[in-house]
Amino acid sequence: MESTYIMVKPDGVKRGLVGEIIKRFENRGFKLLALQLMTPSRKHLEEHYSDLSSKPFFPSLIDYMLSGPVVGMAWEGKNVVKTGRMMLGETNPLASLPGTIRGDFAIEVGRNICHGSDSVESAQKEIALWFPNGIASYETPLKSLVYE
Ligand code: UDP
Ligand code: MG
């Protein structure tokens, strides 16, 4: 089964949106495999966003991500990487439909409150980076209620 890395960014944590974001993934039927509140180092964030290091917004992105603690999660489920991105909305919140997390709670790209892995490969890399001690594995009776 596929897993993805979802992170509530510092503005989302400070605005008290952690529960709201967790609730949406729980309600959809996805399974929580890891959860942590932490204050990452600059080096850790530069690693997480290494693909974007040449972008003009990279320094402001890192400063934004250093502005407070983040809440990182690993979620498991069928097609969870792509579905998770759909649930977050577009990178630019103003282009995000109502009903998505960014479309309901954010306005600007540099304050878009959440992160989601963009592919199965980056999800594997990101889960390994943020949860170096591993993630949970367990069965739930919800499985037969959520999947055919
Ligand atoms: N970002 C920004 N300006 C831009 C594009 C992106 O500040 O023009 C920030 C924004 O917070 C975004 C993050 O950089 O979420 C990572 O960019 P990416 O293109 O990976 O978007 P995402 O995958 O988060 O939707
Ligand atoms: Mg991205």
CSV table of C-alpha atoms and ligand atoms in Angstrom, one decimal:
chain,number,residue,atom,x,y,z
A,1,MET,CA,0.0,0.0,0.0
A,2,GLU,CA,1.2,3.5,-0.9
A,3,SER,CA,2.3,6.1,1.7
A,4,THR,CA,2.9,9.9,1.6
A,5,TYR,CA,4.5,12.5,3.8
A,6,ILE,CA,2.1,15.3,4.8
A,7,MET,CA,3.4,18.3,6.9
A,8,VAL,CA,1.6,21.1,8.6
A,9,LYS,CA,3.9,24.1,8.1
A,10,PRO,CA,4.7,26.6,10.9
A,11,ASP,CA,1.8,29.0,9.9
A,12,GLY,CA,-0.6,26.0,10.0
A,13,VAL,CA,0.6,24.9,13.4
A,14,LYS,CA,0.4,28.5,14.9
A,15,ARG,CA,-3.1,28.9,13.4
A,16,GLY,CA,-4.3,25.8,15.2
A,17,LEU,CA,-5.0,23.9,12.0
A,18,VAL,CA,-3.2,20.6,12.9
A,19,GLY,CA,-6.4,18.9,14.0
A,20,GLU,CA,-8.4,20.1,11.0
A,21,ILE,CA,-5.8,18.6,8.6
A,22,ILE,CA,-5.5,15.3,10.5
A,23,LYS,CA,-9.3,15.1,10.5
A,24,ARG,CA,-9.6,15.3,6.8
A,25,PHE,CA,-7.1,12.5,6.2
A,26,GLU,CA,-8.7,10.3,8.9
A,27,ASN,CA,-12.2,11.0,7.5
A,28,ARG,CA,-11.2,10.1,4.0
A,29,GLY,CA,-10.1,6.6,5.3
A,30,PHE,CA,-6.4,7.0,5.2
A,31,LYS,CA,-4.3,5.4,8.0
A,32,LEU,CA,-1.9,7.4,10.2
A,33,LEU,CA,1.5,5.7,10.3
A,34,ALA,CA,3.7,8.4,11.9
A,35,LEU,CA,3.2,11.8,13.6
A,36,GLN,CA,5.6,14.3,15.1
A,37,LEU,CA,5.8,18.0,16.1
A,38,MET,CA,9.4,19.2,15.7
A,39,THR,CA,11.6,22.2,15.0
A,40,PRO,CA,13.8,21.2,12.0
A,41,SER,CA,17.2,22.6,11.4
A,42,ARG,CA,18.0,24.8,8.4
A,43,LYS,CA,20.1,21.9,7.0
A,44,HIS,CA,17.2,19.4,7.4
A,45,LEU,CA,14.8,21.8,5.5
A,46,GLU,CA,17.4,22.5,2.8
A,47,GLU,CA,17.6,18.7,2.3
A,48,HIS,CA,13.8,18.3,2.2
A,49,TYR,CA,13.5,21.1,-0.4
A,50,SER,CA,16.8,20.3,-2.2
A,51,ASP,CA,15.0,20.1,-5.6
A,52,LEU,CA,14.1,23.8,-5.3
A,53,SER,CA,17.5,25.1,-4.2
A,54,SER,CA,18.0,27.1,-7.4
A,55,LYS,CA,14.6,28.8,-7.3
A,56,PRO,CA,14.5,32.5,-6.4
A,57,PHE,CA,12.0,31.8,-3.6
A,58,PHE,CA,14.2,29.2,-2.0
A,59,PRO,CA,15.7,31.5,0.8
A,60,SER,CA,12.3,32.9,1.7
A,61,LEU,CA,10.8,29.4,1.7
A,62,ILE,CA,13.5,28.2,4.1
A,63,ASP,CA,13.0,31.3,6.4
A,64,TYR,CA,9.2,30.6,6.3
A,65,MET,CA,9.8,26.9,7.2
A,66,LEU,CA,12.1,28.0,10.1
A,67,SER,CA,9.5,30.3,11.6
A,68,GLY,CA,8.1,27.7,14.1
A,69,PRO,CA,7.6,24.0,14.6
A,70,VAL,CA,6.1,21.8,12.0
A,71,VAL,CA,3.9,18.7,12.3
A,72,GLY,CA,4.9,15.9,10.0
A,73,MET,CA,2.9,12.8,9.3
A,74,ALA,CA,3.0,9.6,7.2
A,75,TRP,CA,-0.3,8.5,5.8
A,76,GLU,CA,-1.1,5.2,4.1
A,77,GLY,CA,-3.8,4.3,1.6
A,78,LYS,CA,-4.7,3.6,-2.0
A,79,ASN,CA,-3.4,6.4,-4.3
A,80,VAL,CA,-2.7,8.5,-1.2
A,81,VAL,CA,0.1,10.5,-2.8
A,82,LYS,CA,-2.0,12.0,-5.6
A,83,THR,CA,-5.2,12.1,-3.5
A,84,GLY,CA,-3.3,13.9,-0.7
A,85,ARG,CA,-2.1,16.5,-3.1
A,86,MET,CA,-5.7,17.0,-4.3
A,87,MET,CA,-6.8,17.4,-0.7
A,88,LEU,CA,-4.1,20.1,-0.1
A,89,GLY,CA,-5.1,22.0,-3.2
A,90,GLU,CA,-2.8,24.0,-5.6
A,91,THR,CA,0.6,25.4,-4.5
A,92,ASN,CA,-0.9,28.9,-4.9
A,93,PRO,CA,-3.9,29.0,-2.5
A,94,LEU,CA,-5.8,31.5,-4.6
A,95,ALA,CA,-5.9,28.9,-7.4
A,96,SER,CA,-7.1,26.2,-4.9
A,97,LEU,CA,-10.8,25.2,-5.0
A,98,PRO,CA,-12.9,25.6,-1.9
A,99,GLY,CA,-13.1,22.3,-0.2
A,100,THR,CA,-9.3,21.8,-0.4
A,101,ILE,CA,-7.1,22.6,2.6
A,102,ARG,CA,-5.4,25.6,1.0
A,103,GLY,CA,-8.6,26.6,-0.7
A,104,ASP,CA,-10.3,26.8,2.7
A,105,PHE,CA,-7.6,28.2,4.9
A,106,ALA,CA,-4.9,30.1,2.9
A,107,ILE,CA,-4.3,33.0,0.5
A,108,GLU,CA,-0.6,33.3,-0.4
A,109,VAL,CA,1.9,30.8,-1.8
A,110,GLY,CA,4.5,31.6,0.9
A,111,ARG,CA,1.9,30.9,3.6
A,112,ASN,CA,0.2,27.9,2.2
A,113,ILE,CA,0.1,26.0,5.5
A,114,CYS,CA,0.8,22.5,4.3
A,115,HIS,CA,3.1,20.2,2.3
A,116,GLY,CA,2.4,16.9,0.5
A,117,SER,CA,4.8,14.6,-1.4
A,118,ASP,CA,4.5,15.0,-5.1
A,119,SER,CA,5.3,11.4,-6.2
A,120,VAL,CA,5.7,7.9,-4.7
A,121,GLU,CA,9.5,8.2,-4.9
A,122,SER,CA,9.7,11.6,-3.2
A,123,ALA,CA,7.2,10.3,-0.5
A,124,GLN,CA,9.6,7.4,0.2
A,125,LYS,CA,12.6,9.8,0.4
A,126,GLU,CA,10.7,12.3,2.6
A,127,ILE,CA,9.4,9.7,5.0
A,128,ALA,CA,12.9,8.3,5.4
A,129,LEU,CA,14.3,11.9,6.0
A,130,TRP,CA,11.6,12.9,8.6
A,131,PHE,CA,11.2,9.5,10.3
A,132,PRO,CA,14.7,8.0,10.3
A,133,ASN,CA,13.7,5.6,13.1
A,134,GLY,CA,10.8,4.2,11.0
A,135,ILE,CA,7.1,4.4,11.0
A,136,ALA,CA,4.3,2.2,12.4
A,137,SER,CA,2.7,-0.8,10.8
A,138,TYR,CA,-0.6,-2.1,12.1
A,139,GLU,CA,-3.9,-3.5,11.1
A,140,THR,CA,-7.3,-1.8,11.6
A,141,PRO,CA,-10.8,-3.3,11.2
A,142,LEU,CA,-11.7,-0.2,9.2
A,143,LYS,CA,-9.8,-1.7,6.2
A,144,SER,CA,-12.8,-3.8,5.1
A,145,LEU,CA,-15.1,-0.9,5.5
A,146,VAL,CA,-13.0,1.5,3.4
A,147,TYR,CA,-11.8,-0.9,0.7
A,148,GLU,CA,-13.7,-3.4,-1.4
B,1,UDP,N1,6.8,28.5,-3.0
B,1,UDP,C1,6.9,29.9,-3.0
B,1,UDP,N2,6.8,30.6,-4.1
B,1,UDP,C2,6.7,30.0,-5.3
B,1,UDP,C3,6.5,28.6,-5.4
B,1,UDP,C4,6.6,27.9,-4.2
B,1,UDP,O1,7.1,30.5,-1.9
B,1,UDP,O2,6.6,30.6,-6.4
B,1,UDP,C5,6.8,27.7,-1.7
B,1,UDP,C6,5.4,27.3,-1.3
B,1,UDP,O3,5.3,27.4,0.1
B,1,UDP,C7,5.4,25.8,-1.8
B,1,UDP,C8,6.9,25.4,-1.5
B,1,UDP,O4,7.6,26.6,-1.9
B,1,UDP,O5,4.5,25.0,-1.0
B,1,UDP,C9,7.4,24.3,-2.3
B,1,UDP,O6,7.1,24.5,-3.7
B,1,UDP,P1,6.5,23.4,-4.6
B,1,UDP,O7,6.6,23.8,-6.0
B,1,UDP,O8,7.2,22.1,-4.3
B,1,UDP,O9,5.0,23.4,-4.2
B,1,UDP,P2,4.1,22.3,-3.4
B,1,UDP,O10,4.6,20.9,-3.7
B,1,UDP,O11,4.3,22.6,-1.9
B,1,UDP,O12,2.7,22.5,-3.8
B,2,MG,MG,6.6,20.2,-3.7
